[in-house]
Amino acid sequence: MTGKVEYYFKHNDGTQIQGIGLGTFASTEGDCERAVLHAIDVGYRHIDTAYFYGNEAEVGVAVRKKIAEGVIKREDIFITTKLWCNFHEPERVEYACRKTLENIGLDYVDLYLIHWPFSYKYRGDNELIPKDANGEVELVDIDYLDTWGAMEKLVDLGLTKSIGVSNFNEEQLTRLLANCKIKPIHNQIEVHPALDQKKLIALCKKNGILVTAFSPLGRHNAQLRTPSFMYDGKVQTIADKYNKSIAQVLIRYVMELGTIPLPKSSNPKRIEENFNVFDFKLTAEDHAILDSYHNGERVAHARQAIKSKYYPFNVYSACF
């Protein structure tokens, strides 16, 4: 089977999204543009970026090139980006979104997320993690509900078709659902065998919120041979059974947990490989093996914000 598979989910606001996306974190200096160009040719119609990643412009260049070539129309491609933590003051939200649209070079994005529930002091557009004289990150107390109210206005203005959140735990998501006019369509969270997020995924599903899963392969370190599930013979046996790679098995696992995986790569072969995961299904026994690696270990800790009352990982159930 080729990678060009139509596999879509419908959001609670009626919009649709492809069941896998290209992650672009830490992809810059031309790599991101090349990755997006190739991904679109392969069949990806869902691209994830963020203001913090510093590559919105590269994503936009690639998308506009493929539109100009006639490979896609604007309505064919779903672009997600994110509001960074230094723009959480309600009066800065529209400004930040318009700056993002200027970066991407499009009239609207499909989905705009609050990147994290905590906030940083604003010290200019490009000072993304502001620090005081002692080297401490400068946090400010801005309620994410106030930020969300400003996010809702972006939909009315047509700057984004939909809005959602990222890295929100169960308590934060429940509180938001009880106090919003526009319901979030997504919660983007870290998901992989070491952090399966089953409880949070179930809460999202119950409330009609789709989950996008970043870091579905964990954080790879060949020297340390971590994460363990990337190097375990039991996982290799599963991969061999389906004539797939370990990465493909992990992406499929995250998908079968009920999420939309966002594997990141700038390698053309891996971009294609990561997309080719629709032609097999894991068994209950496969899931039991992969479930066994769950220990709550995270790739993205954001410990610099641990003193914020909105830091999302102080809640035990958010980890397990």
Coordinates of N, CA and C in Angstrom, one line a residue, residues 1 26 29 38 63 80 90-92 103 106 121 123-124 158 187 220 222 227 237 278 281-283 290 293 314 317:
M1 N 0.8 -1.2 0.0 CA 0.0 0.0 0.0 C 0.9 1.2 0.0
A26 N 11.9 22.0 16.1 CA 13.4 22.0 16.0 C 13.8 21.7 14.5
E29 N 16.2 26.4 9.3 CA 17.3 26.7 8.4 C 17.1 25.9 7.1
H38 N 8.2 17.9 0.8 CA 8.2 16.5 0.5 C 7.0 15.8 1.1
V63 N 4.0 25.6 1.7 CA 2.6 25.4 1.4 C 2.2 26.3 0.2
T80 N -1.8 23.8 11.7 CA -2.0 24.1 13.1 C -0.7 24.9 13.5
P90 N -4.8 39.0 27.2 CA -5.9 39.1 26.2 C -5.7 40.1 25.1
E91 N -5.1 41.3 25.5 CA -4.9 42.3 24.5 C -3.8 42.0 23.5
R92 N -3.0 41.0 23.8 CA -1.9 40.6 22.9 C -2.2 39.4 22.0
N103 N 3.9 35.7 9.3 CA 5.0 34.8 9.1 C 4.7 33.7 8.1
L106 N -0.4 33.5 4.9 CA -1.8 33.1 4.6 C -2.8 34.0 5.3
K121 N 6.3 36.7 31.1 CA 6.2 38.1 31.0 C 6.6 38.5 29.6
R123 N 8.4 40.6 27.0 CA 9.6 41.5 26.9 C 10.0 41.6 25.5
G124 N 9.0 41.7 24.6 CA 9.3 41.8 23.2 C 8.9 40.5 22.5
G158 N -12.2 35.6 11.8 CA -11.8 34.8 10.6 C -10.3 34.5 10.5
N187 N -6.7 18.9 22.0 CA -5.7 19.1 23.1 C -4.5 18.3 22.5
H220 N 14.8 10.2 21.0 CA 15.8 9.2 20.6 C 17.2 9.6 21.0
A222 N 20.7 7.6 20.5 CA 21.4 6.3 20.1 C 22.5 5.9 21.0
P227 N 14.7 6.0 24.0 CA 13.9 5.3 25.0 C 14.0 3.8 24.9
T237 N 10.3 -7.6 17.3 CA 9.6 -8.7 16.9 C 8.2 -8.3 16.4
F278 N -1.1 2.9 7.7 CA -2.5 2.7 7.6 C -2.9 1.3 7.1
K281 N -2.8 -3.4 11.6 CA -3.3 -3.1 12.9 C -2.6 -4.0 14.0
L282 N -2.4 -3.4 15.1 CA -1.8 -4.1 16.2 C -2.8 -5.0 16.9
T283 N -2.3 -6.1 17.5 CA -3.2 -7.0 18.2 C -3.2 -6.6 19.7
L290 N 3.5 -3.1 24.4 CA 3.8 -1.6 24.4 C 3.3 -0.9 25.6
Y293 N 5.7 -0.4 28.9 CA 6.7 0.6 29.0 C 6.2 1.8 29.7
N314 N 1.9 19.1 37.7 CA 1.9 18.9 39.1 C 0.7 18.0 39.5
S317 N -2.7 12.8 38.1 CA -3.5 12.1 37.0 C -3.1 12.6 35.6

